[in-house]
Coordinates of C-alpha atoms in Angstrom, one line a residue:
Chain Y
M112 CA 6.0 -4.2 -10.7
R113 CA 7.5 -2.7 -7.5
A114 CA 5.3 -1.4 -4.8
L115 CA 5.5 -0.3 -1.2
R116 CA 3.6 -2.8 0.9
W117 CA 2.4 -2.9 4.5
H118 CA 3.6 -5.9 6.5
G119 CA 2.7 -4.9 10.0
K120 CA 3.3 -2.1 12.4
Q121 CA 6.3 0.0 11.3
D122 CA 7.1 -2.6 8.6
I123 CA 6.8 -1.2 5.0
R124 CA 8.8 -3.0 2.3
C125 CA 9.5 -2.4 -1.4
D126 CA 8.2 -5.7 -3.0
N127 CA 7.7 -7.1 -6.4
V128 CA 4.0 -7.8 -7.0
P129 CA 1.9 -8.6 -10.1
D130 CA 0.9 -5.7 -12.3
P131 CA -2.7 -4.5 -11.9
K132 CA -5.2 -5.3 -14.6
I133 CA -8.5 -3.8 -15.8
E134 CA -11.2 -5.5 -13.7
H135 CA -14.2 -3.5 -14.7
P136 CA -15.2 -1.5 -17.8
R137 CA -14.9 1.8 -15.8
D138 CA -11.3 1.1 -14.7
A139 CA -8.1 2.6 -16.0
I140 CA -4.5 1.6 -15.4
I141 CA -2.0 4.5 -14.9
K142 CA 1.8 4.4 -15.0
V143 CA 2.8 6.2 -11.9
T144 CA 5.3 9.1 -12.5
S145 CA 5.2 10.5 -9.0
C146 CA 3.6 9.6 -5.6
A147 CA 4.0 10.9 -2.1
I148 CA 3.9 9.8 1.5
C149 CA 1.1 11.4 3.3
G150 CA 0.9 12.2 7.0
S151 CA -2.2 9.9 7.2
D152 CA 0.0 7.1 5.9
L153 CA 1.8 7.4 9.1
H154 CA -1.3 6.4 11.0
L155 CA -1.2 3.1 9.1
Y156 CA 2.6 2.8 9.6
D157 CA 2.2 3.2 13.3
G158 CA -0.7 0.7 13.5
F159 CA -3.4 3.2 14.7
M160 CA -5.9 2.5 11.9
P161 CA -7.7 -0.8 12.0
G162 CA -8.4 -2.9 8.8
M163 CA -4.9 -3.2 7.2
E164 CA -3.8 -6.6 6.0
N165 CA -0.4 -8.0 5.4
G166 CA 0.7 -7.2 1.8
D167 CA -1.6 -4.2 1.3
I168 CA -0.1 -1.6 -1.1
M169 CA 0.3 1.8 0.4
G170 CA -0.3 5.3 -1.0
H171 CA -3.0 7.7 -2.0
E172 CA -1.2 10.7 -3.5
T173 CA -0.4 9.7 -7.0
M174 CA -0.2 11.0 -10.5
G175 CA 0.9 9.5 -13.8
I176 CA 0.1 8.7 -17.4
V177 CA -2.9 6.7 -18.5
E178 CA -1.7 3.3 -19.8
E179 CA -5.0 1.5 -20.5
V180 CA -8.7 2.2 -20.1
G181 CA -11.7 0.0 -19.7
S182 CA -14.5 -0.1 -22.4
E183 CA -16.8 2.4 -20.6
V184 CA -14.1 5.1 -20.0
S185 CA -14.7 7.5 -22.9
N186 CA -13.1 10.6 -21.4
L187 CA -9.6 9.3 -20.9
K188 CA -7.2 7.8 -23.4
K189 CA -3.7 6.2 -23.3
G190 CA -1.1 8.9 -22.8
D191 CA -3.3 11.4 -20.9
R192 CA -1.7 13.0 -17.9
V193 CA -3.7 12.6 -14.7
V194 CA -3.6 13.3 -11.0
I195 CA -5.6 10.7 -9.0
P196 CA -7.6 12.0 -6.1
F197 CA -7.4 9.9 -3.0
T198 CA -11.1 9.4 -2.8
I199 CA -12.7 7.0 -5.3
F200 CA -16.1 8.2 -6.4
C201 CA -18.8 7.1 -8.9
G202 CA -20.1 10.6 -9.7
E203 CA -23.7 9.2 -9.8
C204 CA -25.0 8.4 -6.3
D205 CA -26.9 10.9 -4.1
Q206 CA -23.8 12.0 -2.3
C207 CA -21.7 12.5 -5.4
R208 CA -24.5 14.6 -7.0
R209 CA -24.2 16.9 -4.0
G210 CA -20.4 17.1 -4.4
N211 CA -19.8 15.0 -1.3
F212 CA -17.3 12.7 -3.1
S213 CA -15.5 11.5 0.0
V214 CA -18.8 9.8 1.2
C215 CA -19.7 8.3 -2.2
E216 CA -22.2 5.5 -1.6
R217 CA -20.9 3.1 -4.2
S218 CA -17.1 3.1 -4.4
N219 CA -16.4 1.3 -1.1
R220 CA -16.4 -2.4 -2.2
N221 CA -16.5 -3.4 1.5
K222 CA -19.7 -1.4 2.1
S223 CA -21.3 -3.9 4.4
L224 CA -18.2 -3.7 6.7
A225 CA -18.2 0.1 6.6
D226 CA -21.9 0.2 7.2
K227 CA -21.4 -1.8 10.4
V228 CA -18.5 0.2 11.7
F229 CA -19.5 3.8 10.6
G230 CA -23.3 3.3 10.5
H231 CA -23.2 4.2 6.8
T232 CA -20.4 3.7 4.3
T233 CA -17.9 6.3 3.2
A234 CA -16.1 6.3 -0.1
G235 CA -13.4 3.9 -1.2
L236 CA -9.9 5.2 -0.7
F237 CA -6.7 4.1 -2.3
G238 CA -4.3 2.3 0.0
Y239 CA -6.2 3.0 3.2
T240 CA -7.4 -0.1 5.0
H241 CA -10.1 -2.6 4.1
L242 CA -12.7 -0.4 5.9
T243 CA -12.5 1.9 2.9
G244 CA -12.4 -0.8 0.2
G245 CA -9.0 -2.3 0.5
Y246 CA -7.9 -0.8 -2.8
P247 CA -4.2 -1.2 -3.7
G248 CA -2.5 2.2 -3.3
G249 CA -0.4 4.3 -5.6
Q250 CA 3.1 3.9 -4.1
A251 CA 3.9 1.6 -6.9
E252 CA 4.8 1.6 -10.6
Y253 CA 1.3 1.1 -11.8
L254 CA -2.2 1.8 -10.2
R255 CA -5.6 0.5 -11.1
V256 CA -8.1 3.3 -10.8
P257 CA -11.8 2.2 -10.3
F258 CA -14.5 4.5 -11.6
A259 CA -11.7 6.1 -13.6
D260 CA -14.1 8.1 -15.8
R261 CA -14.8 10.3 -12.7
T262 CA -11.8 9.5 -10.3
H263 CA -9.2 11.6 -12.0
I264 CA -8.0 15.2 -12.5
K265 CA -6.8 15.7 -16.1
V266 CA -3.7 18.0 -16.0
P267 CA -1.8 19.7 -18.8
L268 CA 1.7 19.0 -20.0
G269 CA 4.4 21.5 -19.3
I270 CA 3.9 21.8 -15.5
P271 CA 6.2 19.7 -13.4
D272 CA 4.8 16.7 -11.4
E273 CA 6.0 18.4 -8.2
T274 CA 3.7 21.3 -8.8
L275 CA 0.6 19.2 -9.6
L276 CA 1.0 16.1 -7.5
F277 CA -0.6 17.6 -4.3
L278 CA -3.9 18.2 -6.1
S279 CA -4.4 14.5 -5.2
D280 CA -4.8 15.3 -1.4
I281 CA -2.9 17.8 0.7
F282 CA -3.6 21.0 -1.3
P283 CA -7.4 20.5 -1.5
T284 CA -7.4 19.1 2.0
G285 CA -5.8 22.3 3.4
W286 CA -8.1 24.3 1.1
Q287 CA -11.3 22.6 2.3
A288 CA -10.1 23.1 5.9
A289 CA -10.0 26.8 5.2
V290 CA -13.2 26.8 3.2
Q291 CA -15.0 25.0 6.0
C292 CA -14.2 28.1 8.1
D293 CA -16.1 30.4 5.7
I294 CA -13.3 32.9 6.4
Q295 CA -14.4 36.6 6.8
P296 CA -12.1 39.5 6.4
D297 CA -11.9 40.2 10.1
D298 CA -11.2 36.6 11.1
T299 CA -8.2 35.3 13.0
V300 CA -7.6 31.7 12.0
A301 CA -5.5 29.5 14.3
I302 CA -4.0 26.3 12.8
W303 CA -2.6 23.5 14.9
G304 CA 0.1 21.4 13.1
C305 CA 2.5 22.8 10.4
G306 CA 3.0 19.5 8.5
P307 CA 2.1 19.5 4.8
V308 CA -1.7 19.9 5.3
G309 CA -1.1 22.6 7.9
Q310 CA 1.2 24.5 5.4
F311 CA -1.6 24.4 2.8
A312 CA -4.2 25.4 5.3
I313 CA -2.1 28.4 6.2
R314 CA -1.7 29.5 2.6
S315 CA -5.4 28.8 1.8
A316 CA -6.6 30.9 4.8
L317 CA -4.3 33.7 3.7
L318 CA -5.5 33.6 0.0
L319 CA -9.1 33.4 1.2
G320 CA -8.5 36.7 3.1
A321 CA -8.1 35.9 6.8
K322 CA -6.9 39.0 8.6
H323 CA -4.5 37.0 10.8
V324 CA -3.2 33.4 10.5
I325 CA -1.6 31.8 13.5
A326 CA 0.3 28.5 13.2
I327 CA 1.2 26.2 16.1
D328 CA 3.9 23.5 16.1
R329 CA 7.3 22.9 17.7
V330 CA 9.5 21.8 14.8
P331 CA 11.7 24.7 13.8
E332 CA 11.8 24.1 10.1
R333 CA 8.0 23.6 10.0
L334 CA 7.5 26.9 11.9
A335 CA 10.0 28.6 9.5
M336 CA 7.9 27.4 6.6
A337 CA 4.7 28.5 8.2
E338 CA 6.2 32.0 8.7
A339 CA 7.1 32.0 5.0
G340 CA 3.4 31.5 4.3
G341 CA 2.5 34.6 6.3
A342 CA 1.6 33.0 9.6
T343 CA 2.4 34.3 13.1
V344 CA 3.9 31.2 14.8
I345 CA 3.6 29.7 18.3
D346 CA 6.2 27.1 19.4
F347 CA 4.2 25.1 21.9
S348 CA 7.3 23.6 23.4
K349 CA 8.4 27.1 24.5
E350 CA 5.2 29.0 25.3
S351 CA 1.6 28.4 26.3
V352 CA -0.7 28.1 23.3
V353 CA -3.8 29.3 25.2
E354 CA -2.0 32.3 26.7
R355 CA -0.4 33.4 23.5
L356 CA -3.6 33.0 21.4
N357 CA -5.5 35.0 23.9
E358 CA -2.7 37.7 23.8
L359 CA -2.9 37.8 20.0
T360 CA -6.7 38.1 20.0
R361 CA -7.1 40.7 22.8
G362 CA -8.4 37.9 25.1
K363 CA -11.2 36.9 22.8
G364 CA -9.8 33.8 21.1
P365 CA -9.6 33.0 17.4
E366 CA -12.9 32.9 15.5
K367 CA -11.7 29.9 13.4
C368 CA -9.6 27.0 14.5
I369 CA -8.2 24.3 12.2
D370 CA -6.9 20.9 13.5
C371 CA -4.2 19.7 11.1
V372 CA -2.8 17.2 13.7
G373 CA -5.4 14.5 14.2
L374 CA -5.1 11.4 16.3
E375 CA -1.4 11.4 17.0
A376 CA -0.9 14.6 19.0
H377 CA 2.6 14.7 20.5
A378 CA 2.4 12.1 23.3
T379 CA 4.6 13.7 26.0
A380 CA 4.1 17.4 25.5
T381 CA 1.1 17.9 27.8
I382 CA -0.4 16.0 30.8
D383 CA -3.6 15.2 28.9
S384 CA -1.5 13.7 26.0
M385 CA 0.4 11.5 28.4
Y386 CA -2.9 10.4 29.8
D387 CA -4.1 9.6 26.3
R388 CA -0.9 7.7 25.6
A389 CA -1.3 5.6 28.7
K390 CA -4.9 4.8 27.8
Q391 CA -3.9 3.9 24.3
A392 CA -1.3 1.5 25.7
V393 CA -3.9 -0.4 27.5
M394 CA -6.4 -0.2 24.6
L395 CA -9.0 2.0 26.4
E396 CA -8.7 4.7 23.8
T397 CA -7.6 4.9 20.2
D398 CA -6.8 8.6 19.6
R399 CA -5.0 11.4 21.4
P400 CA -7.3 14.4 21.0
H401 CA -5.2 17.0 22.7
V402 CA -5.6 19.5 19.9
L403 CA -9.4 19.1 19.8
R404 CA -9.6 19.9 23.5
E405 CA -7.3 22.9 23.2
M406 CA -9.3 24.2 20.2
M407 CA -12.6 23.8 22.0
Y408 CA -11.2 25.7 25.0
V409 CA -9.6 28.6 23.2
C410 CA -12.0 29.2 20.3
R411 CA -14.1 32.3 20.5
P412 CA -17.7 31.5 21.4
A413 CA -19.8 31.0 18.2
G414 CA -16.6 30.2 16.4
T415 CA -15.9 27.3 14.0
L416 CA -13.6 24.3 14.4
S417 CA -12.5 22.8 11.1
I418 CA -11.0 19.3 11.4
P419 CA -9.0 17.9 8.4
G420 CA -6.8 16.0 10.8
V421 CA -7.5 12.2 10.7
Y422 CA -9.2 10.6 13.7
G423 CA -9.6 6.8 13.8
G424 CA -12.0 5.8 16.6
L425 CA -12.7 6.5 20.2
L426 CA -11.8 9.7 22.0
D427 CA -11.8 10.3 25.7
K428 CA -12.3 13.4 27.9
V429 CA -13.5 15.6 25.0
P430 CA -15.2 18.6 26.7
F431 CA -18.4 18.6 24.7
G432 CA -20.3 20.5 27.3
M433 CA -17.9 23.4 26.8
A434 CA -18.4 23.2 23.0
M435 CA -22.2 23.1 23.4
N436 CA -22.3 26.1 25.7
K437 CA -20.0 28.1 23.5
G438 CA -22.1 27.4 20.5
L439 CA -19.2 26.1 18.4
T440 CA -19.7 24.8 14.9
F441 CA -17.8 21.7 13.9
R442 CA -16.9 21.0 10.2
M443 CA -14.9 17.9 9.4
G444 CA -14.5 15.0 7.0
Q445 CA -12.3 13.5 4.3
T446 CA -11.7 15.9 1.4
H447 CA -14.1 16.0 -1.5
V448 CA -11.0 16.5 -3.7
N449 CA -12.7 16.9 -7.1
R450 CA -15.1 19.6 -5.7
W451 CA -12.1 21.9 -5.5
S452 CA -9.5 20.6 -7.9
D453 CA -10.5 22.5 -11.1
D454 CA -10.4 25.8 -9.2
L455 CA -7.1 24.9 -7.6
L456 CA -5.6 23.8 -10.9
R457 CA -6.6 27.2 -12.3
R458 CA -4.9 29.0 -9.4
I459 CA -1.7 26.9 -10.0
E460 CA -1.7 27.7 -13.7
Q461 CA -2.2 31.4 -13.0
G462 CA 0.8 31.3 -10.6
Q463 CA -1.2 32.2 -7.5
I464 CA 0.5 29.3 -5.7
D465 CA 3.2 26.7 -6.4
P466 CA 2.6 23.7 -4.2
S467 CA 6.1 22.3 -4.7
F468 CA 7.3 24.6 -1.9
V469 CA 6.5 21.9 0.6
I470 CA 8.8 19.2 -0.8
T471 CA 12.0 18.5 1.2
H472 CA 12.8 15.0 0.0
K473 CA 12.6 13.3 -3.4
V474 CA 13.8 9.7 -3.6
G475 CA 13.2 6.5 -5.6
L476 CA 10.5 4.0 -4.6
E477 CA 13.0 1.6 -3.1
E478 CA 14.0 4.2 -0.6
G479 CA 10.4 4.7 0.5
P480 CA 10.4 2.4 3.5
G481 CA 13.3 4.3 5.1
M482 CA 11.6 7.6 4.3
Y483 CA 8.5 6.5 6.3
K484 CA 10.6 6.6 9.5
T485 CA 12.4 9.8 8.5
F486 CA 9.0 11.5 7.9
R487 CA 7.4 10.0 11.0
D488 CA 10.3 11.1 13.3
K489 CA 10.6 14.5 11.6
L490 CA 14.3 13.7 11.0
D491 CA 16.6 15.4 8.4
G492 CA 14.3 18.4 8.2
C493 CA 11.7 16.3 6.5
I494 CA 8.3 17.9 5.7
K495 CA 7.2 16.2 2.5
V496 CA 8.5 13.1 0.7
V497 CA 8.0 12.6 -3.0
L498 CA 8.7 9.1 -4.5
T499 CA 9.5 8.5 -8.1
P500 CA 8.9 4.9 -9.2
Chain N
M97 CA 30.4 7.6 29.8
S98 CA 32.8 7.3 26.9
G99 CA 31.8 8.7 23.6
R100 CA 31.2 5.2 22.3
R101 CA 27.5 4.5 21.9
I102 CA 25.5 1.3 21.4
A103 CA 24.1 1.2 17.8
P104 CA 20.6 2.6 17.7
R105 CA 18.9 -0.7 16.6
Q106 CA 20.8 -2.6 19.4
A107 CA 19.8 0.1 21.9
Q108 CA 16.1 -0.2 20.9
A109 CA 16.4 -4.0 21.3
L110 CA 18.1 -3.5 24.7
A111 CA 15.3 -1.2 25.8
Q112 CA 12.8 -3.8 24.9
G113 CA 14.8 -6.4 26.9
L114 CA 15.0 -4.0 29.9
G115 CA 11.2 -3.6 29.6
W116 CA 10.6 -7.4 29.9
F117 CA 13.2 -7.5 32.7
S118 CA 11.3 -4.8 34.6
I119 CA 8.1 -6.6 34.3
G120 CA 9.7 -9.9 35.4
L121 CA 11.4 -8.3 38.4
G122 CA 8.3 -6.3 39.2
L123 CA 6.1 -9.4 39.3
A124 CA 8.6 -11.2 41.5
E125 CA 8.7 -8.2 43.9
L126 CA 4.9 -7.8 43.9
L127 CA 4.0 -11.5 44.2
A128 CA 6.8 -12.8 46.4
P129 CA 8.0 -9.8 48.4
H130 CA 9.2 -12.0 51.3
R131 CA 11.5 -14.0 49.1
V132 CA 12.9 -11.0 47.4
A133 CA 13.4 -9.2 50.7
R134 CA 15.2 -12.2 52.1
A135 CA 17.4 -12.5 49.0
T136 CA 18.5 -8.9 49.2
G137 CA 18.9 -8.6 52.9
L138 CA 15.9 -6.4 53.4
Q139 CA 13.8 -8.4 55.7
G140 CA 11.1 -6.4 57.4
H141 CA 10.7 -4.2 54.3
E142 CA 8.4 -6.4 52.3
R143 CA 5.8 -3.7 51.7
L144 CA 8.5 -1.4 50.3
V145 CA 9.7 -4.2 48.1
A146 CA 6.1 -4.8 46.8
S147 CA 5.7 -1.1 46.0
Y148 CA 9.0 -1.2 44.1
G149 CA 7.4 -4.1 42.1
V150 CA 4.5 -1.8 41.0
R151 CA 7.0 0.8 39.9
E152 CA 9.0 -1.8 37.9
I153 CA 5.8 -3.1 36.2
A154 CA 4.7 0.4 35.2
T155 CA 8.1 1.2 33.8
G156 CA 8.2 -2.1 31.9
I157 CA 4.8 -1.5 30.3
G158 CA 5.9 2.0 29.4
L159 CA 9.1 0.7 27.8
L160 CA 7.3 -2.0 25.8
T161 CA 4.5 0.2 24.5
S162 CA 6.0 3.6 23.8
R163 CA 7.5 4.7 20.5
D164 CA 10.2 6.6 22.4
P165 CA 11.6 4.5 25.3
A166 CA 14.0 7.2 26.5
P167 CA 11.6 8.8 29.2
W168 CA 10.9 5.4 30.6
L169 CA 14.6 4.5 30.6
W170 CA 15.2 7.7 32.6
G171 CA 12.5 6.4 34.9
R172 CA 14.4 3.2 35.3
V173 CA 17.6 5.1 36.1
G174 CA 15.7 7.0 38.8
G175 CA 14.4 3.7 40.1
D176 CA 17.9 2.3 40.2
A177 CA 19.0 5.2 42.3
L178 CA 16.1 4.5 44.7
D179 CA 17.1 0.8 44.8
L180 CA 20.7 1.7 45.5
G181 CA 19.8 4.0 48.3
T182 CA 17.6 1.3 49.9
L183 CA 20.2 -1.4 49.5
A184 CA 22.9 0.9 50.9
A185 CA 20.8 1.3 54.0
G186 CA 20.9 -2.5 54.2
L187 CA 24.7 -2.4 54.5
R188 CA 24.6 -1.1 58.1
P189 CA 26.5 -3.5 60.6
A190 CA 23.3 -4.2 62.5
N191 CA 21.7 -5.9 59.5
R192 CA 22.4 -9.6 59.5
G193 CA 21.7 -9.8 55.8
R194 CA 24.1 -7.1 54.8
E195 CA 26.2 -9.4 52.7
R196 CA 23.2 -10.2 50.6
S197 CA 22.4 -6.5 50.4
G198 CA 26.0 -5.9 49.2
V199 CA 25.6 -8.5 46.4
A200 CA 22.3 -7.1 45.4
L201 CA 23.8 -3.6 45.4
L202 CA 26.5 -4.7 43.0
A203 CA 23.9 -6.3 40.7
V204 CA 21.8 -3.1 40.7
L205 CA 24.9 -1.1 39.9
G206 CA 25.5 -3.3 36.8
V207 CA 21.9 -2.9 35.7
A208 CA 22.0 0.9 36.3
A209 CA 25.1 1.1 34.1
L210 CA 23.2 -0.8 31.4
D211 CA 20.1 1.5 31.7
L212 CA 22.3 4.6 31.5
A213 CA 24.3 3.3 28.5
C214 CA 21.0 2.4 26.7
V215 CA 19.3 5.8 27.3
L216 CA 22.4 7.7 26.4
S217 CA 22.7 5.7 23.1
L218 CA 19.1 6.6 22.3
R219 CA 19.7 10.3 22.5
P220 CA 18.9 11.8 19.1
S221 CA 21.9 12.8 17.1
R222 CA 22.2 16.5 16.5
P223 CA 19.4 17.4 14.1
R224 CA 20.7 17.7 10.6
L225 CA 18.7 19.8 8.2
P226 CA 19.1 19.2 4.4
M227 CA 19.1 22.9 4.0
P228 CA 19.6 25.9 6.3
L229 CA 16.6 27.1 8.4
A230 CA 16.7 30.3 6.4
E231 CA 15.9 28.3 3.2
Y232 CA 12.6 27.1 4.9
R233 CA 11.8 30.7 5.6
R234 CA 12.0 31.5 1.9
R235 CA 9.6 28.7 0.9
S236 CA 6.3 30.5 0.7
G237 CA 5.0 28.9 -2.5
L238 CA 3.6 32.4 -3.3
P239 CA 4.6 34.7 -6.1
R240 CA 4.6 37.8 -3.9
P241 CA 5.1 38.5 -0.2
P242 CA 2.3 37.0 1.9
G243 CA 0.9 40.4 2.8
A244 CA 0.4 41.1 -0.8
M245 CA -1.3 37.7 -1.4
R246 CA -3.9 38.2 1.4
G247 CA -7.3 37.7 -0.2
A248 CA -5.9 36.9 -3.6
A249 CA -8.5 34.1 -3.9
S250 CA -11.4 36.3 -2.9
D251 CA -13.0 35.5 -6.2
F252 CA -13.8 32.1 -4.7
V253 CA -17.4 31.7 -3.7
V254 CA -17.8 29.6 -0.6
P255 CA -20.5 27.0 -1.5
E256 CA -23.8 27.4 0.3
D257 CA -23.4 24.2 2.3
Y258 CA -20.0 25.4 3.7
R259 CA -21.2 28.9 4.8
T260 CA -21.4 29.8 8.5
P261 CA -25.1 29.3 9.6
E262 CA -26.9 32.6 9.2
P263 CA -27.7 32.9 13.0
L264 CA -23.9 32.8 13.7
R265 CA -23.1 35.6 11.2
P266 CA -22.3 39.1 12.6
W267 CA -25.5 40.9 13.6
G268 CA -26.4 43.4 11.0
G269 CA -23.5 42.2 8.8
K270 CA -23.8 40.2 5.7
A271 CA -27.0 38.8 6.9
A272 CA -28.7 42.2 6.8

């Protein structure tokens, strides 16, 4: 089969590789009908996440048709249409029983490595480093799904792939980001980053009833799409985020702040980002936490910071004393996709939202390597890329 | 500059080359300022030459490590201007090494032209959108205007473990 494989920093290729096979009775093989490039794939592309190996198959936003199931998978059969959540989970461990699927205790097959690095393991993820299991990803023609009896979202026929595909990650990720804020009717929610997760966080905050949603970015088409979702926008290349947020909140600051940017904050926009970039260059820091610093500064005391943006390692000059004194609540983590997916599928079926609005590019798998660069550099008005194997 | 640009991939490679050149020249200036000063007719200005070496090394590291080399290339262009000014001062008749300063000045002019050609070639092409900006403004993903959709998912019950801790809830509000 053909698959997009990582061969080093900024080197993704469409290669021919052996088809996956059932390796465990709880496995399934799916024939991929659509997959997408996620913003977090760009952290691998740019070499910011440790634990990738030459030849790893990329991708964790995938859907398709069940091709084959293992002997212990009784709730799926050949021909079923499924979206595959990016987190692999067993459904049986202590964490899964609490609904904390992204920290499943059993699905990371490199548990001992993750235990050493993180203290305790997190779940296995598709196509996302050997720290999270080294599982081949879904930017391919076929995908092996471990723990397939739990790691799937069965979806009906008759709804296009484009509308359902993002149940795999970015829609529930934006949703969880807003849910983590426990939004109240009087809340102002400020969202940094208007990429795909930011767009879903904007709409989720609106649907959950935020009085005012404010979105921060500098890319015109992303800001335009944020406005379409009901947000007041701040272009950080043209105005001060802190001043504007204070102006919009009568000097009090937003109650809830969401970081949809993560470790690769724009490197030359602010002095602290340039400082971070210089420290990254000499390997004294792994992430650029400009957005975190700004959120901690501008958030209303006793407010909440929700962090769906991916961070990879060590952060410097994070004003934790400020956060402590302001009594801020931090909520973060990878998304427990299946905790939200049934509810979100119902909302899609009821027409409350059509997630396909975010797609700007749809190409074949072989064009995937080029689209990584287009997406990373925000060229050609690119916001979301869907690949069809 | 003419409208003709170096191809982007070649320009990226050239930027990398200029980065290594910067580091090489910087090391020479920093470690052997007397020799460099003599070769360029700037005897007596060894400390200045060594400080230029630090600048070259910093620029070189920036060029080799940044995703976007353009700001560092502009830094090199600024450095070239500084070098040219320094070497031009070395052309005064009283300087016995003015011929060497003249040769060095011509060399720096050549490198400056290369720096400028490279950075201008790396200027992003005019952004091209696959659809007009107005089309992005129409992409709400919502069936009705956003104002009408506010709170449409208010039937969602935030799970207990995701709720704001009781002490942080509004006094006399829901907690009451």
